[in-house]
Amino acid sequence: MRMDKIPLCTMYIDDEIKKAVIDVIDSGWYVKGENAKLLEEGFAKFCHAKYGISASSGTSALFLAIKALDIGKGDEVIVPSFTFIATASPVILAGATPIFADIDLKTYTMKPKEVERLITPKTKAIMPVHLYGHPAEMKPILDIARDNNLKVIEDACQAHGAMAFGHMVGTIGDIACFSYFPSKNMTVAGEGGMITTNDEELAKKMAIMKDHGRIDKHTSTTFGFNFRLSEIHAAIGRVQLKHLPDWIEARRKNAAHYTELFDDVDGVEIPVEANWAKHAYHLYVIKTEKRDELAKYLKEKNIATGIHYYIPVHKQPYILDNYSEVKLENTEFCAERVLSLPLDPRISFMEIKRVVEEVKNFFKG
Ligand SMILES: Cc1ncc(COP(=O)(O)O)c(C=O)c1O
């Protein structure tokens, strides 16, 4: 039991993972091998998707999705601003313009009404983010996309195992992208990502694009880059994937413990799960007016916390000049109040209890 210091999350490594790494090293086959192929098949199956395309990161997966949909200069993509910068930067790299939609205060995901308001003749796609593991409200988003002939790319980087309206994320839009960064619901102990789609043509296109646009060793027929996942990481991912369904349930159970214990705390708003959603609880995020003071207090008590996200994307110095007129009330409200508490499949009930008790102590003053 980790009673002294409680980390925000931990990464799972076992002997099977260590052996898988050694096996790849011994095999002498480091790229474009069986491990990536089997991880693609296994992860697609987990999502109930037809195709999986492994990638070097969630960011490169998103870039590949945008390029595969021929989105580029002069095009607009509607994205939330309350997300990690990597939702928007692939849009910018492709030469297109991110247009920022405000979020719902309860689910932290983009508001469908906002999306509708932001559509222009230049809009090519909507990119909802399943933030913290709570799915975006995909039903109305898909209706809007269909009515306006727009593509939908799910940023599912935080939402392995989440569901919306009875469907696994990763199969709802045209393309979905996942991250295997070390903190995520499953990881490859380094950088990695995965794309899922049910569209055969797009799947083929992205598989080619992530390998220099090549159809064979010597011939590039389209734009491409090296966005491949290495065999060592894929081998780690394959072992992690076996545990993923159990880990999602453990995350949900641990989140439920928090929610139960927080029942009577004034000053803290706990996360919700919409009645059409299955939350994958990548993060357990509370809102409080005293966020910074509480984070400092918990740190003194050896409890790690995180802020996702302190600066919304439209306010990042990197692109601020282009968006100085943009006002996103809910996004800015949440950025000042959200606090992520320790959560992973391995945190114990006693640790959760200690976190909640310390939060209660803080508010008692
Ligand atoms: C919402 C979101 N989008 C995109 C990414 C980018 O993924 P990666 O770090 O694997 O490039 C992340 C993860 O960090 C993320 O949380």
PDB file of C-alpha atoms in Angstrom, residues 2 9 13 26 29 42 54 56 93 104 112 138 151 177 207 223 225 238 250 266:
ATOM      1  CA  ARG A   2       1.421   3.429  -0.974  1.00  0.00           C
ATOM      2  CA  CYS A   9      -0.843   7.703 -11.426  1.00  0.00           C
ATOM      3  CA  ILE A  13       5.272  -3.108 -15.727  1.00  0.00           C
ATOM      4  CA  ASP A  26      16.798 -10.962 -29.338  1.00  0.00           C
ATOM      5  CA  TRP A  29      13.372  -7.356 -35.877  1.00  0.00           C
ATOM      6  CA  GLY A  42      -6.050  -6.542 -30.956  1.00  0.00           C
ATOM      7  CA  SER A  54      -0.412   1.963 -35.116  1.00  0.00           C
ATOM      8  CA  SER A  56       4.421   6.803 -33.183  1.00  0.00           C
ATOM      9  CA  LEU A  93       0.709  21.560 -38.999  1.00  0.00           C
ATOM     10  CA  ASP A 104     -20.206  21.660 -21.305  1.00  0.00           C
ATOM     11  CA  PRO A 112     -22.910  20.378 -29.885  1.00  0.00           C
ATOM     12  CA  MET A 138     -21.437  12.061 -30.146  1.00  0.00           C
ATOM     13  CA  LYS A 151     -15.984  14.518 -41.246  1.00  0.00           C
ATOM     14  CA  CYS A 177      -6.968   8.489 -32.473  1.00  0.00           C
ATOM     15  CA  ALA A 207      -1.071   2.843 -43.210  1.00  0.00           C
ATOM     16  CA  PHE A 223       2.577  12.317 -48.864  1.00  0.00           C
ATOM     17  CA  PHE A 225       6.372  10.520 -43.067  1.00  0.00           C
ATOM     18  CA  ARG A 238       0.251  -6.116 -26.574  1.00  0.00           C
ATOM     19  CA  ALA A 250     -10.832  -0.831 -11.808  1.00  0.00           C
ATOM     20  CA  ASP A 266     -18.989  21.424   0.377  1.00  0.00           C
TER      21      ASP A 266
END
